[in-house]
């Protein structure tokens, strides 16, 4: 059973906890995912094994002969983080069964949006269906940033990437983002949640809840990429806040299929006037610059329409469960 | 050879023999996906699991790609892992095969060798395994269900040997071996278990400056499968090559120990010579065809023609020196290939044998026969005809066709 | 490649990594550096939490926050997020 216990993570407590994702990694300045992983690792509750898909965070943290991981860590391929977690989980189970392992060991599988929405989805779906005990952390920077900013199933509509450039006839990516968390909810998982580091306490609690689940849990973490978003490195955390305030990335939990808005999004639902227009979030990001050309206003309108629609659907789901 | 080990005869097909050997090898994790003609292995093993006959975690993955990833991860966590596949499944694993060898995890895999699509074909040939010859896996091909059983038991010891630490593939011909019932002499559980032993982990230096067993362990955190660029990647590949080289003697040693225990041997474990000592010309093959060819050799010998057979048991690492020695005296070598290397002027085994013999003082003539693709039967009569053809070539010392096809309609 | 790089016989197999990245300084990546007005700092820890590098550290024994410039890449998140605007990003003064 997913626990409803609220951990009282205080800023000082978290600050005092030693880093498990170490300095000296080679992420770009202002990297959202690097900050997210550093924080997420602070919410671990004991012995932990991490397995990571190929991607930015894997590359920047394990350039031989250096490692930024203070925990046991395995990388095999791009599409395999959930499959790796299956193997590790099976191994831990048999070690316990044979009395060779006494303590509980948490398994965290980490992948970017490419390794989750796209190439890794099959392995993720399989591992969840089989019920392995692991927390899957998706750090979503909305594109294949490691290979030079290409579109993924997680790239939002209108965003310019190197495979969806803003051209004279195409205004960036034509499709909306794949609703990955809903797809995971459809697996009848015990715990699915969205989080972003700006709301650090909310995120750390969700990490801990995901770890507490005896079975698979899924955490969708929104983490800006200043390089790929053509945004200021200093504003990565600010965009996390704006994404939540504009309901582009609402924060919620789904425990055994029951949707609950998390506090930051809950407050917006209670005071709808606080919901900011998506343009507050989009402006300033170079990937959306072309949308502010009047001829592309229809794309901005569609993003707002879609965001509102998704938000309304989410509100309904949360209300039904209230 | 005498043996004291208690053994029992069981009627099993090749797949069942593999599953039974795995059952006796104290395997911790089996992660696999079913595919014809390997299915019986996972089905049989599932029965063992369902009946509580094995203390093994069986992970029935959603694809072969994940099966290999899970096997690698389980092995990296320090336990013993096994998987099995065939054909398209092996091809789907392709990426992960290189990861397994690069991560130096001693995963054992049975491959019920089968043709690759397209056109779709479920029957036996060696296209699948030969396409993986450069993946860094040790490859052993077996002649019959008995050898499949024996080789799986040996495989764990070979792969896990500390100076090898590489994954190993045991190939058994699809349907011909996988589905054909034979009498298989098996060890009793305890003897098999003792022979295989516990997995021992090599010690490695971690980033915390500790010397620790090579596994994912929160007590001794280590980073496995990092990114290594121009400055180190090459060194890791050279290390793998050393593991392969070491495997040659380890395969021989484990094979000899097993022979001592059971009374069964397959040449020296690398190659098996049959009537080769005084042969004028020789044939080379891989897998179940060796059984057919032994009979044909006997029949041809009865006609007074001195022919011998070299059964290649270990394909990777390729036993160059043994082959050079074994074929030093013959004037003609014919290789039988059950796969194609399109545009490569002959099949994979042909390339390798020809390459090995280049350094022999007196080069024999070497020809290639591609046969049996997609499970097409090649009967003793057809082989006999080829042997007579070879006899003529050996006499005339003239090769007209370097690569021929057996049983192919023009 | 450098002459310090080890040969294949010396390194652990499978890429098991021998060094912690704490030995890899990324501080020379930066253009701007964070400069603090300690009078304004309330030790709220936001800079510690939001730093992607983990180079801003709370020292409870000293009751203060330290910035380890040897890892700081100069992203400016700490300055942007500081609620009391105690951090500003400045070009380092050139040493003569």
Short mmCIF file of N, CA and C in Angstrom, two decimals, chain A residues 91-174:
data_model
loop_
_atom_site.label_atom_id
_atom_site.label_comp_id
_atom_site.label_asym_id
_atom_site.label_seq_id
_atom_site.Cartn_x
_atom_site.Cartn_y
_atom_site.Cartn_z
N UNK A 91 17.47 -10.21 -8.64
CA UNK A 91 18.69 -10.64 -7.95
C UNK A 91 18.58 -10.38 -6.44
N UNK A 92 18.03 -9.21 -6.08
CA UNK A 92 17.90 -8.89 -4.65
C UNK A 92 16.94 -9.86 -3.97
N UNK A 93 15.87 -10.21 -4.69
CA UNK A 93 14.88 -11.14 -4.13
C UNK A 93 15.52 -12.49 -3.83
N UNK A 94 16.30 -12.99 -4.79
CA UNK A 94 16.88 -14.33 -4.59
C UNK A 94 17.95 -14.28 -3.50
N UNK A 95 18.68 -13.16 -3.43
CA UNK A 95 19.69 -13.04 -2.38
C UNK A 95 19.03 -13.07 -1.01
N UNK A 96 17.88 -12.41 -0.92
CA UNK A 96 17.13 -12.41 0.35
C UNK A 96 16.61 -13.81 0.65
N UNK A 97 16.03 -14.40 -0.38
CA UNK A 97 15.45 -15.75 -0.24
C UNK A 97 16.49 -16.75 0.23
N UNK A 98 17.72 -16.58 -0.25
CA UNK A 98 18.78 -17.50 0.12
C UNK A 98 19.52 -17.07 1.39
N UNK A 99 19.03 -16.00 2.00
CA UNK A 99 19.63 -15.55 3.26
C UNK A 99 20.98 -14.86 3.09
N UNK A 100 21.29 -14.46 1.85
CA UNK A 100 22.58 -13.80 1.62
C UNK A 100 22.47 -12.29 1.74
N UNK A 101 21.24 -11.81 1.90
CA UNK A 101 21.02 -10.37 2.03
C UNK A 101 19.94 -10.18 3.09
N UNK A 102 20.24 -9.38 4.09
CA UNK A 102 19.27 -9.19 5.17
C UNK A 102 18.51 -7.88 5.01
N UNK A 103 19.25 -6.81 4.72
CA UNK A 103 18.62 -5.48 4.70
C UNK A 103 17.83 -5.29 3.40
N UNK A 104 16.89 -4.34 3.47
CA UNK A 104 16.16 -4.00 2.25
C UNK A 104 16.99 -3.04 1.40
N UNK A 105 16.98 -3.26 0.12
CA UNK A 105 17.70 -2.37 -0.79
C UNK A 105 16.70 -1.77 -1.78
N UNK A 106 16.66 -0.44 -1.84
CA UNK A 106 15.77 0.23 -2.81
C UNK A 106 16.43 0.26 -4.18
N UNK A 107 15.59 0.16 -5.21
CA UNK A 107 16.08 0.24 -6.58
C UNK A 107 15.43 1.45 -7.26
N UNK A 108 16.27 2.31 -7.80
CA UNK A 108 15.75 3.47 -8.54
C UNK A 108 16.24 3.36 -9.98
N UNK A 109 15.30 3.41 -10.92
CA UNK A 109 15.64 3.44 -12.34
C UNK A 109 15.41 4.87 -12.82
N UNK A 110 16.41 5.40 -13.47
CA UNK A 110 16.32 6.79 -13.93
C UNK A 110 16.43 6.83 -15.45
N UNK A 111 15.58 7.63 -16.07
CA UNK A 111 15.68 7.82 -17.52
C UNK A 111 15.17 9.20 -17.88
N UNK A 112 15.63 9.71 -18.97
CA UNK A 112 15.13 10.98 -19.48
C UNK A 112 13.84 10.76 -20.25
N UNK A 113 13.35 11.78 -20.93
CA UNK A 113 12.10 11.61 -21.65
C UNK A 113 12.28 10.66 -22.84
N UNK A 114 13.44 10.68 -23.49
CA UNK A 114 13.66 9.74 -24.58
C UNK A 114 13.60 8.31 -24.09
N UNK A 115 14.27 8.05 -22.96
CA UNK A 115 14.34 6.71 -22.39
C UNK A 115 13.05 6.27 -21.71
N UNK A 116 12.05 7.17 -21.65
CA UNK A 116 10.79 6.85 -20.99
C UNK A 116 9.61 6.91 -21.96
N UNK A 117 9.38 8.08 -22.56
CA UNK A 117 8.24 8.24 -23.47
C UNK A 117 8.41 7.38 -24.72
N UNK A 118 9.67 7.26 -25.17
CA UNK A 118 9.90 6.68 -26.49
C UNK A 118 10.56 5.30 -26.42
N UNK A 119 11.86 5.30 -26.51
CA UNK A 119 12.58 4.03 -26.72
C UNK A 119 12.50 3.10 -25.52
N UNK A 120 12.28 3.65 -24.32
CA UNK A 120 12.26 2.81 -23.13
C UNK A 120 10.87 2.42 -22.66
N UNK A 121 9.83 2.84 -23.40
CA UNK A 121 8.45 2.65 -22.92
C UNK A 121 8.08 1.18 -22.79
N UNK A 122 8.53 0.38 -23.75
CA UNK A 122 8.18 -1.05 -23.72
C UNK A 122 8.76 -1.75 -22.48
N UNK A 123 10.04 -1.47 -22.23
CA UNK A 123 10.67 -2.09 -21.07
C UNK A 123 10.02 -1.61 -19.78
N UNK A 124 9.65 -0.32 -19.74
CA UNK A 124 9.00 0.23 -18.56
C UNK A 124 7.65 -0.43 -18.34
N UNK A 125 6.87 -0.52 -19.42
CA UNK A 125 5.54 -1.13 -19.32
C UNK A 125 5.66 -2.58 -18.85
N UNK A 126 6.63 -3.31 -19.41
CA UNK A 126 6.82 -4.71 -19.03
C UNK A 126 7.21 -4.85 -17.57
N UNK A 127 8.14 -4.04 -17.14
CA UNK A 127 8.63 -4.14 -15.76
C UNK A 127 7.53 -3.80 -14.77
N UNK A 128 6.70 -2.82 -15.13
CA UNK A 128 5.60 -2.42 -14.24
C UNK A 128 4.55 -3.53 -14.20
N UNK A 129 4.24 -4.07 -15.36
CA UNK A 129 3.25 -5.16 -15.42
C UNK A 129 3.70 -6.34 -14.56
N UNK A 130 5.01 -6.61 -14.56
CA UNK A 130 5.51 -7.74 -13.78
C UNK A 130 5.60 -7.43 -12.28
N UNK A 131 5.45 -6.16 -11.96
CA UNK A 131 5.37 -5.79 -10.54
C UNK A 131 6.69 -5.75 -9.81
N UNK A 132 7.77 -5.48 -10.51
CA UNK A 132 9.06 -5.38 -9.81
C UNK A 132 9.03 -4.21 -8.82
N UNK A 133 9.81 -4.37 -7.77
CA UNK A 133 9.85 -3.34 -6.73
C UNK A 133 10.92 -2.31 -7.08
N UNK A 134 10.49 -1.21 -7.70
CA UNK A 134 11.46 -0.15 -8.02
C UNK A 134 10.73 1.17 -8.22
N UNK A 135 11.47 2.24 -8.07
CA UNK A 135 10.94 3.56 -8.37
C UNK A 135 11.54 4.01 -9.69
N UNK A 136 10.67 4.31 -10.64
CA UNK A 136 11.15 4.83 -11.92
C UNK A 136 11.07 6.34 -11.88
N UNK A 137 12.21 6.99 -12.07
CA UNK A 137 12.24 8.44 -12.10
C UNK A 137 12.47 8.91 -13.54
N UNK A 138 11.47 9.59 -14.06
CA UNK A 138 11.61 10.20 -15.37
C UNK A 138 12.03 11.65 -15.17
N UNK A 139 13.22 12.00 -15.64
CA UNK A 139 13.55 13.44 -15.62
C UNK A 139 13.26 13.96 -17.02
N UNK A 140 12.25 14.79 -17.08
CA UNK A 140 11.70 15.22 -18.36
C UNK A 140 12.22 16.61 -18.71
N UNK A 141 13.17 16.67 -19.62
CA UNK A 141 13.62 17.98 -20.09
C UNK A 141 13.12 18.22 -21.51
N UNK A 142 12.14 17.41 -21.88
CA UNK A 142 11.35 17.62 -23.08
C UNK A 142 12.12 17.58 -24.39
N UNK A 143 13.09 16.68 -24.46
CA UNK A 143 13.77 16.49 -25.73
C UNK A 143 15.01 15.64 -25.58
N UNK A 144 15.52 15.21 -26.72
CA UNK A 144 16.80 14.48 -26.73
C UNK A 144 17.91 15.51 -26.68
N UNK A 145 18.24 15.92 -25.47
CA UNK A 145 19.18 17.02 -25.32
C UNK A 145 20.62 16.55 -25.46
N UNK A 146 20.86 15.31 -25.03
CA UNK A 146 22.21 14.76 -25.04
C UNK A 146 22.79 14.69 -26.46
N UNK A 147 21.90 14.43 -27.42
CA UNK A 147 22.37 14.27 -28.80
C UNK A 147 22.22 15.56 -29.60
N UNK A 148 21.82 16.62 -28.94
CA UNK A 148 21.77 17.89 -29.64
C UNK A 148 20.37 18.41 -29.90
N UNK A 149 19.48 18.20 -28.93
CA UNK A 149 18.16 18.84 -28.92
C UNK A 149 17.25 18.37 -30.05
N UNK A 150 16.91 17.09 -30.05
CA UNK A 150 15.91 16.59 -31.00
C UNK A 150 14.59 16.36 -30.27
N UNK A 151 13.52 16.29 -31.05
CA UNK A 151 12.19 16.12 -30.45
C UNK A 151 12.05 14.72 -29.85
N UNK A 152 11.26 14.62 -28.80
CA UNK A 152 10.88 13.33 -28.22
C UNK A 152 9.37 13.33 -28.09
N UNK A 153 8.82 12.21 -27.64
CA UNK A 153 7.39 12.15 -27.36
C UNK A 153 7.01 13.06 -26.20
N UNK A 154 8.01 13.55 -25.50
CA UNK A 154 7.77 14.45 -24.38
C UNK A 154 7.93 15.92 -24.76
N UNK A 155 8.35 16.19 -25.99
CA UNK A 155 8.49 17.59 -26.42
C UNK A 155 7.10 18.18 -26.63
N UNK A 156 6.85 19.36 -26.08
CA UNK A 156 5.51 19.96 -26.23
C UNK A 156 5.31 20.58 -27.62
N UNK A 157 4.06 20.81 -27.95
CA UNK A 157 3.72 21.46 -29.22
C UNK A 157 4.38 22.83 -29.32
N UNK A 158 4.85 23.13 -30.51
CA UNK A 158 5.39 24.46 -30.76
C UNK A 158 6.87 24.60 -30.47
N UNK A 159 7.42 23.67 -29.68
CA UNK A 159 8.83 23.80 -29.32
C UNK A 159 9.70 23.53 -30.55
N UNK A 160 10.68 24.40 -30.74
CA UNK A 160 11.64 24.18 -31.82
C UNK A 160 12.74 23.26 -31.30
N UNK A 161 12.98 22.19 -32.03
CA UNK A 161 14.12 21.32 -31.74
C UNK A 161 14.86 21.17 -33.06
N UNK A 162 15.96 20.45 -33.05
CA UNK A 162 16.72 20.32 -34.31
C UNK A 162 16.04 19.37 -35.29
N UNK A 163 15.08 18.57 -34.82
CA UNK A 163 14.31 17.74 -35.76
C UNK A 163 12.90 18.28 -35.96
N UNK A 164 12.56 19.33 -35.20
CA UNK A 164 11.29 20.06 -35.45
C UNK A 164 11.64 21.54 -35.45
N UNK A 165 12.48 21.97 -36.37
CA UNK A 165 12.88 23.38 -36.32
C UNK A 165 11.70 24.29 -36.66
N UNK A 166 11.78 25.51 -36.20
CA UNK A 166 10.77 26.49 -36.56
C UNK A 166 11.10 26.96 -37.97
N UNK A 167 10.33 26.48 -38.95
CA UNK A 167 10.60 26.84 -40.33
C UNK A 167 9.53 27.77 -40.86
N UNK A 168 9.58 28.00 -42.16
CA UNK A 168 8.62 28.94 -42.73
C UNK A 168 7.22 28.33 -42.84
N UNK A 169 7.15 26.98 -42.89
CA UNK A 169 5.81 26.37 -42.94
C UNK A 169 5.48 25.56 -41.69
N UNK A 170 6.49 25.24 -40.89
CA UNK A 170 6.20 24.46 -39.68
C UNK A 170 6.65 25.22 -38.44
N UNK A 171 5.72 25.41 -37.50
CA UNK A 171 6.04 26.21 -36.30
C UNK A 171 6.60 25.36 -35.17
N UNK A 172 7.69 24.64 -35.40
CA UNK A 172 8.20 23.76 -34.35
C UNK A 172 7.43 22.46 -34.34
N UNK A 173 7.42 21.78 -33.18
CA UNK A 173 6.76 20.47 -33.11
C UNK A 173 5.24 20.61 -33.30
N UNK A 174 4.68 19.72 -34.08
CA UNK A 174 3.26 19.83 -34.43
C UNK A 174 2.36 19.10 -33.43
#
